XYZ file of C-alpha atoms in Angstrom:
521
model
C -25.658 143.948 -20.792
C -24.616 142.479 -24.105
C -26.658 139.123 -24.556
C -26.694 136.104 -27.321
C -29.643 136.960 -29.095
C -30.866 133.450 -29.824
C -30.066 132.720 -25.750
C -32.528 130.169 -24.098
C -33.579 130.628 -21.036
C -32.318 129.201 -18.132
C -35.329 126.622 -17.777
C -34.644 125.213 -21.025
C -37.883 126.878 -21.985
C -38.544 127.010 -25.930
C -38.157 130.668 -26.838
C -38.291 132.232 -29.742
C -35.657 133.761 -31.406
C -35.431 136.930 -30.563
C -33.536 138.869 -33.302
C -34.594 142.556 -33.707
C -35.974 142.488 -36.450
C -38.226 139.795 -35.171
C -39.416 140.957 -31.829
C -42.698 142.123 -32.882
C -43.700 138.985 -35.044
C -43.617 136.167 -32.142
C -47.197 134.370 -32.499
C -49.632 135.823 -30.121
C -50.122 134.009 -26.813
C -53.409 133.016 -25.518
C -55.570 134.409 -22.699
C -54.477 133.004 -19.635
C -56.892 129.828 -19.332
C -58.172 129.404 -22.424
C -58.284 125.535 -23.923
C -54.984 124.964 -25.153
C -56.368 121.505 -27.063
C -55.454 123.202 -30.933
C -52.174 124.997 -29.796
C -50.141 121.636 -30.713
C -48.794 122.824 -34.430
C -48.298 126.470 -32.408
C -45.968 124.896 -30.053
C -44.343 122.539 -32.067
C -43.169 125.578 -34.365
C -41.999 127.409 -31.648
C -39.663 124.133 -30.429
C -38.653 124.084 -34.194
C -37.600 128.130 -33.968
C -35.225 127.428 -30.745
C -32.745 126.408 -32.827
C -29.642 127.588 -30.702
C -28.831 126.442 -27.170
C -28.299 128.610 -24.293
C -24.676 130.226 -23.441
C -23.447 129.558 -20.148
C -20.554 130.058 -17.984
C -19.227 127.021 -16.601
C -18.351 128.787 -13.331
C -21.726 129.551 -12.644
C -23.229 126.068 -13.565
C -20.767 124.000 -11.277
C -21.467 125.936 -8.114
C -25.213 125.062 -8.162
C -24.411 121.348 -9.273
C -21.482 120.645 -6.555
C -23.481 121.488 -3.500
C -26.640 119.616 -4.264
C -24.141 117.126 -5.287
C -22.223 116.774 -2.048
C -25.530 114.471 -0.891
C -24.593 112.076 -3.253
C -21.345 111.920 -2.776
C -22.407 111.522 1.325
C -24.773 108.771 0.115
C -21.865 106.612 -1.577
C -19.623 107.345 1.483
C -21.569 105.691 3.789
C -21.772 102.958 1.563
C -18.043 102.552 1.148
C -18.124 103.616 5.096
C -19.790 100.723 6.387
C -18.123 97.670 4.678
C -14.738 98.983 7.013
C -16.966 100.092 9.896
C -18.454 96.666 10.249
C -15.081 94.689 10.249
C -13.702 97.104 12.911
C -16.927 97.665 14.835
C -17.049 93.893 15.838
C -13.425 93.166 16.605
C -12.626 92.511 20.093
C -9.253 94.054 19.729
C -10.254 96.958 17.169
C -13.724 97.777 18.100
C -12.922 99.985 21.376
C -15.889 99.551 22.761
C -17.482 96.486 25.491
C -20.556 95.526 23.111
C -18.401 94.122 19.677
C -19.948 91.034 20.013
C -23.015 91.662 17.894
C -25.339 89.114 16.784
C -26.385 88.699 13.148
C -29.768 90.884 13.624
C -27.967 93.748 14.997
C -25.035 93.830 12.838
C -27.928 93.626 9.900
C -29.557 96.525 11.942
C -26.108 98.499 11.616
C -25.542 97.799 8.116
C -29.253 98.762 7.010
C -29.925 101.447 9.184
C -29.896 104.361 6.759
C -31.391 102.048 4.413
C -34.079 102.011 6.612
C -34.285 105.602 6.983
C -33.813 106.408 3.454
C -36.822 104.613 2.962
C -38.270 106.726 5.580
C -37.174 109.591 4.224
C -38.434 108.908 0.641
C -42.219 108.161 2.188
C -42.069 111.419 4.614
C -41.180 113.743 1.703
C -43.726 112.626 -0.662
C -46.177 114.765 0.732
C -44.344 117.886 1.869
C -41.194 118.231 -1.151
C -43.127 120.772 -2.901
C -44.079 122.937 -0.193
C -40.351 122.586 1.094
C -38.991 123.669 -2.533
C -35.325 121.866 -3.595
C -32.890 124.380 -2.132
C -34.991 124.109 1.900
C -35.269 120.111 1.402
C -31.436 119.868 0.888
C -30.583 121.731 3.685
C -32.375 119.781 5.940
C -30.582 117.045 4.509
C -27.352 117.870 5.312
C -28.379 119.202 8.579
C -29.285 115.111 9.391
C -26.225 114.159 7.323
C -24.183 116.058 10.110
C -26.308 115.141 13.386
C -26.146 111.664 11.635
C -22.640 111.389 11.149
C -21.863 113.092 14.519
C -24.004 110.711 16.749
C -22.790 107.543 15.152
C -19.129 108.488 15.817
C -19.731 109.271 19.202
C -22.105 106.602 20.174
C -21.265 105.407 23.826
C -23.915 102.477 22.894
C -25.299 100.268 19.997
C -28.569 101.764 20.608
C -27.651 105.759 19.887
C -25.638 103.993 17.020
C -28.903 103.040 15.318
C -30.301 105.973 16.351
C -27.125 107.917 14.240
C -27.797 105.594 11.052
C -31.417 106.071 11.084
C -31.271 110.022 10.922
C -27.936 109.579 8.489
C -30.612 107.556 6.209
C -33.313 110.250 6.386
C -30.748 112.533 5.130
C -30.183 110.366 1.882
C -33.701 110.180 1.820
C -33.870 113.806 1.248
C -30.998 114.394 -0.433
C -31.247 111.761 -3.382
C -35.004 113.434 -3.725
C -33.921 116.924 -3.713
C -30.638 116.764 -5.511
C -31.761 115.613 -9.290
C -34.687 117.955 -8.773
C -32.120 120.917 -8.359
C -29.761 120.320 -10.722
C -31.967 119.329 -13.327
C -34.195 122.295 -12.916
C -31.035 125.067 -12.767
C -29.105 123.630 -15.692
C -28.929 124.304 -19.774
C -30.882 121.418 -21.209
C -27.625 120.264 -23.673
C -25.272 119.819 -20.038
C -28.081 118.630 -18.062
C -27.305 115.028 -18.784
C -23.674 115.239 -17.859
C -24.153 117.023 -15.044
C -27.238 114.910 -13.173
C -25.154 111.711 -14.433
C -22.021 113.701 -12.685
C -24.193 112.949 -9.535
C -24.107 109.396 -9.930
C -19.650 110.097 -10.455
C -20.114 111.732 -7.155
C -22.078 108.885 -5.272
C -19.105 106.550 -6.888
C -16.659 108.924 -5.548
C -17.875 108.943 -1.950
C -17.888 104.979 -1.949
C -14.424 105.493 -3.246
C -13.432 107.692 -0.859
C -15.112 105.335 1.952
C -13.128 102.202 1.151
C -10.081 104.848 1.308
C -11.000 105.298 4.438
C -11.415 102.463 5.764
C -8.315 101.081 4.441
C -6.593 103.323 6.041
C -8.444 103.112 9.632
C -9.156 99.726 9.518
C -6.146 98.926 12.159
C -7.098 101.548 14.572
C -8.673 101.427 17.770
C -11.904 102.547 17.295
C -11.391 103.335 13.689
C -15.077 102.758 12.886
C -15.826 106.097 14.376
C -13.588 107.766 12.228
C -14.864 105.915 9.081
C -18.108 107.668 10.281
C -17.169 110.730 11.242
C -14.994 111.943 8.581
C -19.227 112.203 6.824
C -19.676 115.532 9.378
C -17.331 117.904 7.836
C -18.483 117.276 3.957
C -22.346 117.662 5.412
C -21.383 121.126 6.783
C -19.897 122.298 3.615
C -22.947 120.722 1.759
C -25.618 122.857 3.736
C -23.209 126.074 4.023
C -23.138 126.116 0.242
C -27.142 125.142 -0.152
C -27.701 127.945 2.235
C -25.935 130.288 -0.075
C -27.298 129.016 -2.865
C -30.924 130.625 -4.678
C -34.033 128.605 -4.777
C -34.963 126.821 -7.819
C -36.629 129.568 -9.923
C -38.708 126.777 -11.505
C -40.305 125.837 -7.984
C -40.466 129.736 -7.130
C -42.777 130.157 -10.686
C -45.041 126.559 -9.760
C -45.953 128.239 -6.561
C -46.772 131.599 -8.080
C -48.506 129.678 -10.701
C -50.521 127.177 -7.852
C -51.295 130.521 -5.424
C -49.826 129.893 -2.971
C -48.396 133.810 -2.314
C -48.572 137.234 -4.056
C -47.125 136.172 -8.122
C -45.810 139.804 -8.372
C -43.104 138.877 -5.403
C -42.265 135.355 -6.630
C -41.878 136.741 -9.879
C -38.916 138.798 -8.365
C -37.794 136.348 -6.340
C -37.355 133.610 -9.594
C -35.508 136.738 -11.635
C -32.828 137.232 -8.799
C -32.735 133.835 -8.300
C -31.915 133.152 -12.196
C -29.740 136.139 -12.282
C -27.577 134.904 -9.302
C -27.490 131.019 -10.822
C -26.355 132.642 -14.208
C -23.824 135.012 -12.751
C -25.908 138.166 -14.113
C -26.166 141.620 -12.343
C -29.346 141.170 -10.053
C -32.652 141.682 -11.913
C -31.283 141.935 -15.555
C -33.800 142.347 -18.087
C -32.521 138.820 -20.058
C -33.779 137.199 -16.911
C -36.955 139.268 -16.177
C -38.110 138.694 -19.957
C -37.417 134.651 -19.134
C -39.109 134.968 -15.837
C -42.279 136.445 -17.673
C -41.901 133.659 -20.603
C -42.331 131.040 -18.026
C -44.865 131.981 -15.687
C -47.254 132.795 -18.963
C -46.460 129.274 -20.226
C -46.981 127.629 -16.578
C -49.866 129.507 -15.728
C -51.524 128.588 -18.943
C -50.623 125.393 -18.563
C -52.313 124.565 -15.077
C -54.865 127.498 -15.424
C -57.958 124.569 -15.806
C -56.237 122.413 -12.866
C -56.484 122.867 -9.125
C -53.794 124.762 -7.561
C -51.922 122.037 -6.167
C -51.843 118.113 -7.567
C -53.078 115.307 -5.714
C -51.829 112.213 -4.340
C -52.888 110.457 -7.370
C -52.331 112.491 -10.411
C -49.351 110.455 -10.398
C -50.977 107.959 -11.797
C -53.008 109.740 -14.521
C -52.368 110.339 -17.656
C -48.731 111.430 -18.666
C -47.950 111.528 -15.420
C -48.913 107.449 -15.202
C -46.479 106.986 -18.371
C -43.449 108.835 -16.675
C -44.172 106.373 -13.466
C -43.745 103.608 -15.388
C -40.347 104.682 -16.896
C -38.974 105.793 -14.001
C -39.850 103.477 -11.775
C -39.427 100.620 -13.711
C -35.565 101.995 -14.371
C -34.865 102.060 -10.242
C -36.780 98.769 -10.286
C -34.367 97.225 -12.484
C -30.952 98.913 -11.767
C -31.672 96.539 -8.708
C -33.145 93.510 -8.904
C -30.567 92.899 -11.700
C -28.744 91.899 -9.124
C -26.378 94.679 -8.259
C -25.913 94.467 -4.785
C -25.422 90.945 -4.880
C -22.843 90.639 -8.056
C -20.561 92.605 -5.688
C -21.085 90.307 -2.616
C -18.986 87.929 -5.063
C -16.287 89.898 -5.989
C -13.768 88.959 -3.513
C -14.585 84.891 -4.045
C -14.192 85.362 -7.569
C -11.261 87.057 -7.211
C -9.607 84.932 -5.023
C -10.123 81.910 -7.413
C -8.441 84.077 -9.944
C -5.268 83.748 -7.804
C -5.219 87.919 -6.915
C -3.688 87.629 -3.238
C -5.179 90.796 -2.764
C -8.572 89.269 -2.971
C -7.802 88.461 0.666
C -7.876 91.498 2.421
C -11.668 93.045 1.797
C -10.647 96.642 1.856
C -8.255 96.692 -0.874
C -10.753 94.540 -3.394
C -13.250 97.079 -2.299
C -11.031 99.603 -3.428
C -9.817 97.959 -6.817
C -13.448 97.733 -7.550
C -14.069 101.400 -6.887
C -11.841 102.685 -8.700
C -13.091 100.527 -11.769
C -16.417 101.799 -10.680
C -15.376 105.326 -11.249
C -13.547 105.397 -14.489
C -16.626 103.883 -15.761
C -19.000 106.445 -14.836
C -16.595 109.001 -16.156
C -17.155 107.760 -19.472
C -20.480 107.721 -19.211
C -20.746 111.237 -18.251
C -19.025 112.379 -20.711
C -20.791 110.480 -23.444
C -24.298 110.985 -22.219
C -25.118 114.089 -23.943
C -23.599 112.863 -26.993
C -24.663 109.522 -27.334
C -28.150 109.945 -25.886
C -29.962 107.658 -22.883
C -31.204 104.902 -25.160
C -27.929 103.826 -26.921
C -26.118 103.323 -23.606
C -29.247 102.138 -21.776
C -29.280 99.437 -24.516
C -25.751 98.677 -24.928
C -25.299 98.432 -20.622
C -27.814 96.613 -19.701
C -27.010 93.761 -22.936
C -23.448 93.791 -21.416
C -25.238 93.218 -18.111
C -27.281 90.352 -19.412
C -24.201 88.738 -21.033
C -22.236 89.298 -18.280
C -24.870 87.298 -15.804
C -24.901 84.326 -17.895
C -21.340 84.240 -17.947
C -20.852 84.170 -14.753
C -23.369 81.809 -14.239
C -21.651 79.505 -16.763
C -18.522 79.801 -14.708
C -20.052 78.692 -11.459
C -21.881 75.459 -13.396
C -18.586 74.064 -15.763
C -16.055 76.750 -16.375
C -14.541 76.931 -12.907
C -10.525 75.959 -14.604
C -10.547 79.201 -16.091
C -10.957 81.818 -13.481
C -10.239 84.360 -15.931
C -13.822 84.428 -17.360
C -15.014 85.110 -14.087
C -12.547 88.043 -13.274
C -13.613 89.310 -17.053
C -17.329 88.777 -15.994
C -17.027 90.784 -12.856
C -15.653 93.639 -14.122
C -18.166 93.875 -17.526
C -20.503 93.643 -14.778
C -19.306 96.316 -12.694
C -18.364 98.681 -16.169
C -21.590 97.938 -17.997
C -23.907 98.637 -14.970
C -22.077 102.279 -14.403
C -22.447 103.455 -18.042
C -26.642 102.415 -18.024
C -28.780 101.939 -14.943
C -26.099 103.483 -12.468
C -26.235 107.484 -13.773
C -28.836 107.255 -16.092
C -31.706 105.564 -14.429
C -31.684 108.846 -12.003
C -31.439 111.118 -15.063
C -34.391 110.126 -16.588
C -36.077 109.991 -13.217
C -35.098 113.437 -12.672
C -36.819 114.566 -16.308
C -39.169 112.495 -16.956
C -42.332 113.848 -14.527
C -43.946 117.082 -15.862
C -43.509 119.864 -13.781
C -46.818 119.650 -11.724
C -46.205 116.263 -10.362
C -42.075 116.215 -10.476
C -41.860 116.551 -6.568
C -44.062 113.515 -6.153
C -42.876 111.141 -8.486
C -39.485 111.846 -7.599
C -40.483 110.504 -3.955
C -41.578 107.550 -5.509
C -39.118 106.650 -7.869
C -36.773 106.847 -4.673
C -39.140 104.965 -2.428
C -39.255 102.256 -5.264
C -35.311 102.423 -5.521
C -34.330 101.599 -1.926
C -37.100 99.467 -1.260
C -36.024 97.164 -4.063
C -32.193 97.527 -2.957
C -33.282 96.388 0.041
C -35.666 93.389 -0.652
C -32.804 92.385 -3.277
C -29.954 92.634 -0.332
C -31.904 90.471 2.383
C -33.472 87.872 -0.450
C -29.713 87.135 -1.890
C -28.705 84.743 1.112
C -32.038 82.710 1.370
C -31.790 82.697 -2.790
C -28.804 81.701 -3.010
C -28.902 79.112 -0.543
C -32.161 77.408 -2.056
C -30.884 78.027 -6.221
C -27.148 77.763 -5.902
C -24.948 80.773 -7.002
C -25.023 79.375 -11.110
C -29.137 79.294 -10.674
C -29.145 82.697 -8.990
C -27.354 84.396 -11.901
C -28.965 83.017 -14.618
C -32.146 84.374 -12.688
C -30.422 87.499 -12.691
C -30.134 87.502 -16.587
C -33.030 86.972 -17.532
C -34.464 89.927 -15.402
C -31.662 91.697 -17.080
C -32.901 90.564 -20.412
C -36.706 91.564 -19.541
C -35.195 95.089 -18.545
C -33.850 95.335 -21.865
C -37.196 94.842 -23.744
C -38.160 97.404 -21.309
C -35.890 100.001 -22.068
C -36.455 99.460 -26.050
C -39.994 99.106 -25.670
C -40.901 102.014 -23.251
C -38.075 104.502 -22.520
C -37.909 107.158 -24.920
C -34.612 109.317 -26.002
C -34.340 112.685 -23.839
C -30.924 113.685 -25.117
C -31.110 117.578 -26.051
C -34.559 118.607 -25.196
C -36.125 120.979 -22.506
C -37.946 119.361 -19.600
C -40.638 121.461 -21.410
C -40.280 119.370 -24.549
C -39.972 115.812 -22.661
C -43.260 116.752 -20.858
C -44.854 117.701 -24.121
C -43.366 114.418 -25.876
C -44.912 112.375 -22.964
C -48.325 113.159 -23.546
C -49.121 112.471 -26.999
């Protein structure tokens, strides 16, 4: 088969070029397991050689993206979801059902039940993502995204309704751990910023799609199970389309390289696996000669290691840096106050004199919608622009933002247009920084070894915050006033940004190969 002879391989790897008349003068590799302390200058020239970027089919990149995907997009449906399913679920004409009249606990318990198991989720996969692999871990995930969905639009009771929620939220558990890791590991390195940050379009989309929903179902009898429901179908397709999918050849080669089976047999299984997620004919010799590549760099690489990492190599070394980045990212995409900027859109609205601002469902959707164009543009600017230069532009508009609002809730209530302006730099700024990109970088900032694990933290970390930042907002609020509580907000927002320029460094372009090898000097 006819090949680009300057290809890359499909795991961003740095390869050589491989021109003819160059095959036979490619530096010699080490003996598996020798010190690799004085093979810096060797590597860096071979990073300088892979001057061209891989060719790729579109076709075949978008079918392993959209089904890992889908658990986003099931994520920001339930989101979306809820803020109908709560209005109808406690009406006494709408609700259908003899037990509407919930008290504040259990409508809290409703609303934060997935949280709950998300959070769940993200502890019981710490332990057991790598022995799972991506492709297994996802379909689990939608296989609770459907039982999830299915039980909470059936429940005959409140109690098999938090039962529904809870095993919906172990499903996003899984799901926002397993999805980055797949993409990021199955894409060329120069689209893998659009496409992981076309995860966070798809979480937008399903909130969108949510508040669609509810809109729309918000006058039926019983229309809360439908808001629900409508999750079961788009879980199916999700775990019918993981099922068909390969494994992540990258996982397949860290088990060979760990020993945890027979190398000569995962070896085949990563070359039909990169042939199938490439669209080549099974077992091609492009892919066996990148198959071989990798395994000789990974098994060199961990050759002096035990087979498996521990619970706390996380927090060694490189692997201590990248925890720091991406943890402090998820840290701050919420406690900059973005679930509680939103609680204020329809007040702020309202005093703007939009009419519209009345009815919840349709601000909800206005907002969406705003939501999504943004993160459009930042997808497609990501790759060209870099992480740092919208990291750094967002989150200033974020800061600037805050204190406006702030200043409109302490003396510049006559001009309700500064708040409406506020909101919606708010809303724009936060979906071209910390909304996609905080989960790229989380997604390629661990080295290889330790990926599955820090992943599980960095989502641990994220709805753990999102949900001490949701149930502090009232009491805050209450004891600062709203103009105190943003101001709070912007200065966290400000802090973030020394954080970002300070600590987070520019990924745009290189192999998860080269980030690792960036990270630890």
């Amino acid at each position: 088969m006819a090949f680009s002879s300057s290809t890359r391989s499909l795991f961003n790897l740095k390869l050589t070029k491989t021109h003819s008349s160059s095959l036979h003068h490619q530096p010699k590799k080490k003996p598996v397991g020798s010190p690799d302390h004085s093979s810096g200058d060797e590597a860096q020239s071979l990073i300088s050689e892979a001057t061209q970027q891989e060719e790729f089919s579109w076709v075949s990149v978008i079918i392993p993206f959209l089904f890992p995907a889908l658990g986003g997009l099931l994520f920001g449906y339930d989101i979306g979801a809820t803020s109908g399913a709560t209005i109808s679920l406690q009406s006494p004409e709408l609700s259908g059902t003899a037990w509407f009249n919930l008290s504040a606990v259990q409508l809290g318990l409703v609303v934060s039940g997935s949280l709950y198991g998300a959070l769940f989720g993200s502890l019981l996969v710490y332990p057991i993502a790598d022995f799972l692999g991506r492709r297994r871990e996802l379909i689990i995930s939608a296989v609770l995204y459907l039982l999830g969905g299915l039980i909470t639009a059936y429940a005959p009771s409140l109690s098999v309704l938090l039962v529904g929620r809870l095993l919906y939220g172990l499903g996003i558990g899984m799901a926002m751990h397993g999805a980055p890791l797949y993409i990021a590991e199955t894409c060329p390195s120069q689209i893998r910023g659009t496409l992981v940050s076309l995860k966070e379009l798809l979480i937008v989309l399903g909130i969108l799609l949510g508040y669609f929903v509810g809109s729309f179902e918000i006058n039926a009898i019983g229309g809360w199970r439908y808001m629900y429901g409508i999750s079961a179908p788009i879980a199916l397709l999700m775990g019918i389309g993981m099922w068909l999918l390969p494994p992540s050849p990258r996982w397949l080669l860290l088990r060979a390289a760990q020993g945890k089976g027979s190398v000569k047999e995962y070896k085949e299984k990563a070359v039909l696996a990169l042939s199938k997620l490439r669209g080549r004919p099974p077992g091609d010799k492009v892919s066996e000669r990148q198959i071989e590549e990798t395994y000789v760099s990974l098994k060199s690489a961990y050759a002096d290691q035990e087979s498996e990492g521990s619970l706390l190599e996380v927090f060694q070394g490189p692997n201590l840096k990248a925890f720091i980045i991406a943890v402090g990212l998820v840290l701050f995409q919420q406690i900059t106050g973005q679930p509680s900027v939103l609680y204020y859109a329809g007040p702020i609205l309202q005093t703007a004199g939009f009419s519209a601002a009345s009815d919840a469902t349709r601000v909800s959707v206005v907002i969406g919608l705003f939501k999504f164009v943004m993160t459009g543009i930042a997808v497609l600017k990501v790759d060209e622009l870099g992480r740092r230069p919208l990291l750094i532009v967002g989150v200033s508009g974020l800061a600037l933002s805050l204190f406006l609002l702030s200043a409109y809730f302490k003396f510049l209530g006559g001009f309700p247009l500064v708040a409406v302006a506020s909101l919606l730099l708010y809303v724009g700024c936060y979906q071209v920084s910390f909304g996609p990109i905080s989960w790229l970088m989380v997604s390629e900032i661990f080295p290889l070894r330790t990926r599955g694990k820090g992943i599980s933290l960095a989502v641990l970390a994220n709805f753990a915050s999102n949900a001490i930042v949701t149930f502090a907002f009232s009491p805050l609020k209450e004891a600062l006033g709203a103009e105190n509580l943003f101001i709070l907000f912007g200065v966290i927002a400000l802090l973030s940004l020394l954080f970002v320029v300070l600590l987070v460094p520019e990924t745009k372009g290189l192999s998860l190969e080269e980030i690792e090898s960036k990270l630890s000097k």
